[in-house]
Amino acid sequence: MEGVITLNDLQQYVLDLPLPTLAFFTLVETTAKLVDVSESYWKAQGLNGARIRILVELMKEGGTMLPSKLAQKIGVTKPNISLLLTPLEHEGLIRRDHHPRDGRKSVITITSEGQRLLIHNLPANRQRISEKMNVLSEPELKQLLGLLQKLKEA
């Protein structure tokens, strides 16, 4: 596609996707739709899905984590993690403590209130997600997991 590209040429180019590109965009669109299911649930509860994800990631690590590792886990920058942590701290869902071995660092710990919030809300959220994912059979879900893991490691 060198030289002058017409509007029709460009439209045709964006419509005629090679198989890997089509698979990528289908994955992105599907992910966005499924994330919206979860986000809608959290909004209905008056909660923010990104903040819930922080609490879940903390629990995956046993309840305490460095802010830098947390930022990496959820895919945000270090400055942005501070913006996400401040409201959680004000709401009493997390606390910041001095690092036990390095006083220059802090660690983030989920509070009992944060744990109660997850215990109360995660089952219903998981149920909504399961309702969407259950259009796939168990073997299909296992195959999907294997394929996604392969892509993740590529």
PDB file of C-alpha atoms in Angstrom:
ATOM      1  CA  MET A   1       0.000   0.000   0.000  1.00  0.00           C
ATOM      2  CA  GLU A   2       2.437   2.623  -1.196  1.00  0.00           C
ATOM      3  CA  GLY A   3       1.632   5.983  -2.703  1.00  0.00           C
ATOM      4  CA  VAL A   4      -1.750   7.610  -2.376  1.00  0.00           C
ATOM      5  CA  ILE A   5      -4.207   5.634  -0.292  1.00  0.00           C
ATOM      6  CA  THR A   6      -7.865   6.191  -0.984  1.00  0.00           C
ATOM      7  CA  LEU A   7     -10.550   6.080   1.677  1.00  0.00           C
ATOM      8  CA  ASN A   8     -11.812   2.827   0.148  1.00  0.00           C
ATOM      9  CA  ASP A   9      -8.296   1.320   0.254  1.00  0.00           C
ATOM     10  CA  LEU A  10      -7.937   2.256   3.903  1.00  0.00           C
ATOM     11  CA  GLN A  11     -11.361   0.908   4.776  1.00  0.00           C
ATOM     12  CA  GLN A  12     -10.579  -2.338   3.001  1.00  0.00           C
ATOM     13  CA  TYR A  13      -7.238  -2.540   4.821  1.00  0.00           C
ATOM     14  CA  VAL A  14      -8.853  -2.234   8.253  1.00  0.00           C
ATOM     15  CA  LEU A  15     -11.572  -4.724   7.325  1.00  0.00           C
ATOM     16  CA  ASP A  16      -9.323  -7.399   5.783  1.00  0.00           C
ATOM     17  CA  LEU A  17      -7.528  -8.529   8.896  1.00  0.00           C
ATOM     18  CA  PRO A  18      -4.946 -11.295   8.841  1.00  0.00           C
ATOM     19  CA  LEU A  19      -5.945 -14.171  11.134  1.00  0.00           C
ATOM     20  CA  PRO A  20      -3.536 -13.253  13.996  1.00  0.00           C
ATOM     21  CA  THR A  21      -4.786  -9.649  13.960  1.00  0.00           C
ATOM     22  CA  LEU A  22      -8.425 -10.764  13.840  1.00  0.00           C
ATOM     23  CA  ALA A  23      -7.800 -13.096  16.796  1.00  0.00           C
ATOM     24  CA  PHE A  24      -6.106 -10.280  18.727  1.00  0.00           C
ATOM     25  CA  PHE A  25      -8.928  -7.787  18.220  1.00  0.00           C
ATOM     26  CA  THR A  26     -11.560 -10.419  19.005  1.00  0.00           C
ATOM     27  CA  LEU A  27      -9.716 -11.210  22.244  1.00  0.00           C
ATOM     28  CA  VAL A  28      -9.548  -7.509  23.147  1.00  0.00           C
ATOM     29  CA  GLU A  29     -13.240  -6.937  22.412  1.00  0.00           C
ATOM     30  CA  THR A  30     -14.284 -10.061  24.307  1.00  0.00           C
ATOM     31  CA  THR A  31     -12.128  -9.118  27.285  1.00  0.00           C
ATOM     32  CA  ALA A  32     -13.632  -5.623  27.358  1.00  0.00           C
ATOM     33  CA  LYS A  33     -17.144  -7.079  27.319  1.00  0.00           C
ATOM     34  CA  LEU A  34     -16.370  -9.490  30.160  1.00  0.00           C
ATOM     35  CA  VAL A  35     -14.610  -6.813  32.212  1.00  0.00           C
ATOM     36  CA  ASP A  36     -17.729  -4.673  31.793  1.00  0.00           C
ATOM     37  CA  VAL A  37     -19.782  -7.453  33.441  1.00  0.00           C
ATOM     38  CA  SER A  38     -17.548  -7.256  36.493  1.00  0.00           C
ATOM     39  CA  GLU A  39     -17.337  -3.449  36.483  1.00  0.00           C
ATOM     40  CA  SER A  40     -21.131  -3.168  36.281  1.00  0.00           C
ATOM     41  CA  TYR A  41     -21.441  -5.348  39.354  1.00  0.00           C
ATOM     42  CA  TRP A  42     -18.950  -3.228  41.323  1.00  0.00           C
ATOM     43  CA  LYS A  43     -20.642   0.013  40.258  1.00  0.00           C
ATOM     44  CA  ALA A  44     -24.014  -1.355  41.382  1.00  0.00           C
ATOM     45  CA  GLN A  45     -22.424  -1.968  44.803  1.00  0.00           C
ATOM     46  CA  GLY A  46     -21.058   1.585  44.875  1.00  0.00           C
ATOM     47  CA  LEU A  47     -17.526   0.255  44.485  1.00  0.00           C
ATOM     48  CA  ASN A  48     -14.667   0.729  42.053  1.00  0.00           C
ATOM     49  CA  GLY A  49     -13.405  -2.353  40.211  1.00  0.00           C
ATOM     50  CA  ALA A  50      -9.799  -1.112  40.084  1.00  0.00           C
ATOM     51  CA  ARG A  51      -9.772  -0.679  43.853  1.00  0.00           C
ATOM     52  CA  ILE A  52     -11.275  -4.135  44.350  1.00  0.00           C
ATOM     53  CA  ARG A  53      -8.527  -5.558  42.162  1.00  0.00           C
ATOM     54  CA  ILE A  54      -5.961  -4.044  44.520  1.00  0.00           C
ATOM     55  CA  LEU A  55      -7.604  -5.747  47.488  1.00  0.00           C
ATOM     56  CA  VAL A  56      -7.723  -9.068  45.614  1.00  0.00           C
ATOM     57  CA  GLU A  57      -4.049  -8.806  44.620  1.00  0.00           C
ATOM     58  CA  LEU A  58      -3.137  -8.075  48.234  1.00  0.00           C
ATOM     59  CA  MET A  59      -4.993 -11.199  49.352  1.00  0.00           C
ATOM     60  CA  LYS A  60      -3.260 -13.291  46.684  1.00  0.00           C
ATOM     61  CA  GLU A  61       0.046 -12.282  48.290  1.00  0.00           C
ATOM     62  CA  GLY A  62      -1.095 -13.047  51.826  1.00  0.00           C
ATOM     63  CA  GLY A  63      -2.441  -9.576  52.608  1.00  0.00           C
ATOM     64  CA  THR A  64       0.724  -7.458  52.353  1.00  0.00           C
ATOM     65  CA  MET A  65       2.720  -6.177  49.380  1.00  0.00           C
ATOM     66  CA  LEU A  66       5.138  -3.468  48.309  1.00  0.00           C
ATOM     67  CA  PRO A  67       3.423  -0.658  46.370  1.00  0.00           C
ATOM     68  CA  SER A  68       5.839  -1.160  43.452  1.00  0.00           C
ATOM     69  CA  LYS A  69       4.962  -4.852  43.158  1.00  0.00           C
ATOM     70  CA  LEU A  70       1.261  -4.026  43.429  1.00  0.00           C
ATOM     71  CA  ALA A  71       1.605  -1.456  40.637  1.00  0.00           C
ATOM     72  CA  GLN A  72       3.282  -4.061  38.455  1.00  0.00           C
ATOM     73  CA  LYS A  73       0.589  -6.673  39.206  1.00  0.00           C
ATOM     74  CA  ILE A  74      -2.291  -4.416  38.174  1.00  0.00           C
ATOM     75  CA  GLY A  75      -0.450  -2.724  35.318  1.00  0.00           C
ATOM     76  CA  VAL A  76      -0.187   0.871  36.532  1.00  0.00           C
ATOM     77  CA  THR A  77       2.736   3.196  37.094  1.00  0.00           C
ATOM     78  CA  LYS A  78       4.207   3.769  40.543  1.00  0.00           C
ATOM     79  CA  PRO A  79       2.773   7.320  40.750  1.00  0.00           C
ATOM     80  CA  ASN A  80      -0.681   6.017  39.761  1.00  0.00           C
ATOM     81  CA  ILE A  81      -0.648   3.310  42.420  1.00  0.00           C
ATOM     82  CA  SER A  82      -0.419   6.037  45.062  1.00  0.00           C
ATOM     83  CA  LEU A  83      -3.509   7.698  43.592  1.00  0.00           C
ATOM     84  CA  LEU A  84      -5.382   4.397  43.790  1.00  0.00           C
ATOM     85  CA  LEU A  85      -4.195   3.574  47.308  1.00  0.00           C
ATOM     86  CA  THR A  86      -5.100   6.883  48.967  1.00  0.00           C
ATOM     87  CA  PRO A  87      -8.907   6.424  48.823  1.00  0.00           C
ATOM     88  CA  LEU A  88      -8.589   2.815  50.001  1.00  0.00           C
ATOM     89  CA  GLU A  89      -6.547   4.014  52.952  1.00  0.00           C
ATOM     90  CA  HIS A  90      -9.053   6.777  53.776  1.00  0.00           C
ATOM     91  CA  GLU A  91     -11.874   4.213  53.660  1.00  0.00           C
ATOM     92  CA  GLY A  92      -9.977   1.953  56.078  1.00  0.00           C
ATOM     93  CA  LEU A  93      -9.660  -0.891  53.551  1.00  0.00           C
ATOM     94  CA  ILE A  94      -5.852  -0.842  53.547  1.00  0.00           C
ATOM     95  CA  ARG A  95      -3.092   0.587  55.680  1.00  0.00           C
ATOM     96  CA  ARG A  96       0.443   1.680  54.886  1.00  0.00           C
ATOM     97  CA  ASP A  97       3.162   0.511  57.234  1.00  0.00           C
ATOM     98  CA  HIS A  98       6.908   1.012  57.301  1.00  0.00           C
ATOM     99  CA  HIS A  99       8.810  -1.807  55.651  1.00  0.00           C
ATOM    100  CA  PRO A 100      10.191  -4.053  58.422  1.00  0.00           C
ATOM    101  CA  ARG A 101      13.733  -4.088  56.973  1.00  0.00           C
ATOM    102  CA  ASP A 102      13.943  -0.905  54.888  1.00  0.00           C
ATOM    103  CA  GLY A 103      12.578   2.204  56.586  1.00  0.00           C
ATOM    104  CA  ARG A 104      12.593   4.126  53.293  1.00  0.00           C
ATOM    105  CA  LYS A 105       9.918   1.817  51.885  1.00  0.00           C
ATOM    106  CA  SER A 106       6.358   1.152  52.888  1.00  0.00           C
ATOM    107  CA  VAL A 107       4.187  -1.926  52.618  1.00  0.00           C
ATOM    108  CA  ILE A 108       0.485  -2.037  51.912  1.00  0.00           C
ATOM    109  CA  THR A 109      -1.695  -4.319  54.031  1.00  0.00           C
ATOM    110  CA  ILE A 110      -5.376  -5.119  53.590  1.00  0.00           C
ATOM    111  CA  THR A 111      -7.347  -4.428  56.772  1.00  0.00           C
ATOM    112  CA  SER A 112     -10.034  -6.624  58.301  1.00  0.00           C
ATOM    113  CA  GLU A 113     -12.568  -4.161  56.836  1.00  0.00           C
ATOM    114  CA  GLY A 114     -11.075  -4.720  53.367  1.00  0.00           C
ATOM    115  CA  GLN A 115     -11.248  -8.468  53.893  1.00  0.00           C
ATOM    116  CA  ARG A 116     -14.910  -8.224  54.947  1.00  0.00           C
ATOM    117  CA  LEU A 117     -15.688  -6.194  51.811  1.00  0.00           C
ATOM    118  CA  LEU A 118     -14.210  -8.937  49.625  1.00  0.00           C
ATOM    119  CA  ILE A 119     -15.902 -11.777  51.522  1.00  0.00           C
ATOM    120  CA  HIS A 120     -19.237  -9.998  51.170  1.00  0.00           C
ATOM    121  CA  ASN A 121     -18.950  -9.105  47.472  1.00  0.00           C
ATOM    122  CA  LEU A 122     -16.695 -11.545  45.631  1.00  0.00           C
ATOM    123  CA  PRO A 123     -19.146 -14.489  45.498  1.00  0.00           C
ATOM    124  CA  ALA A 124     -21.842 -12.511  43.648  1.00  0.00           C
ATOM    125  CA  ASN A 125     -19.272 -10.991  41.299  1.00  0.00           C
ATOM    126  CA  ARG A 126     -17.868 -14.418  40.503  1.00  0.00           C
ATOM    127  CA  GLN A 127     -21.384 -15.703  39.871  1.00  0.00           C
ATOM    128  CA  ARG A 128     -21.992 -12.998  37.255  1.00  0.00           C
ATOM    129  CA  ILE A 129     -18.717 -13.773  35.532  1.00  0.00           C
ATOM    130  CA  SER A 130     -19.454 -17.519  35.630  1.00  0.00           C
ATOM    131  CA  GLU A 131     -22.818 -16.938  33.971  1.00  0.00           C
ATOM    132  CA  LYS A 132     -21.036 -15.376  30.985  1.00  0.00           C
ATOM    133  CA  MET A 133     -18.158 -17.866  30.897  1.00  0.00           C
ATOM    134  CA  ASN A 134     -20.426 -20.911  31.185  1.00  0.00           C
ATOM    135  CA  VAL A 135     -21.321 -20.646  27.493  1.00  0.00           C
ATOM    136  CA  LEU A 136     -18.108 -22.675  27.192  1.00  0.00           C
ATOM    137  CA  SER A 137     -17.951 -26.272  28.383  1.00  0.00           C
ATOM    138  CA  GLU A 138     -15.389 -27.348  30.969  1.00  0.00           C
ATOM    139  CA  PRO A 139     -13.077 -28.834  28.300  1.00  0.00           C
ATOM    140  CA  GLU A 140     -13.398 -25.609  26.275  1.00  0.00           C
ATOM    141  CA  LEU A 141     -12.561 -23.502  29.338  1.00  0.00           C
ATOM    142  CA  LYS A 142      -9.489 -25.658  29.998  1.00  0.00           C
ATOM    143  CA  GLN A 143      -8.445 -25.316  26.367  1.00  0.00           C
ATOM    144  CA  LEU A 144      -8.964 -21.548  26.533  1.00  0.00           C
ATOM    145  CA  LEU A 145      -6.844 -21.345  29.686  1.00  0.00           C
ATOM    146  CA  GLY A 146      -4.075 -23.287  27.990  1.00  0.00           C
ATOM    147  CA  LEU A 147      -4.165 -21.065  24.911  1.00  0.00           C
ATOM    148  CA  LEU A 148      -4.201 -17.875  26.961  1.00  0.00           C
ATOM    149  CA  GLN A 149      -1.261 -19.118  29.034  1.00  0.00           C
ATOM    150  CA  LYS A 150       0.644 -19.849  25.831  1.00  0.00           C
ATOM    151  CA  LEU A 151      -0.015 -16.310  24.573  1.00  0.00           C
ATOM    152  CA  LYS A 152       0.938 -14.849  27.942  1.00  0.00           C
ATOM    153  CA  GLU A 153       4.300 -16.616  27.847  1.00  0.00           C
ATOM    154  CA  ALA A 154       5.066 -15.732  24.202  1.00  0.00           C
TER     155      ALA A 154
END
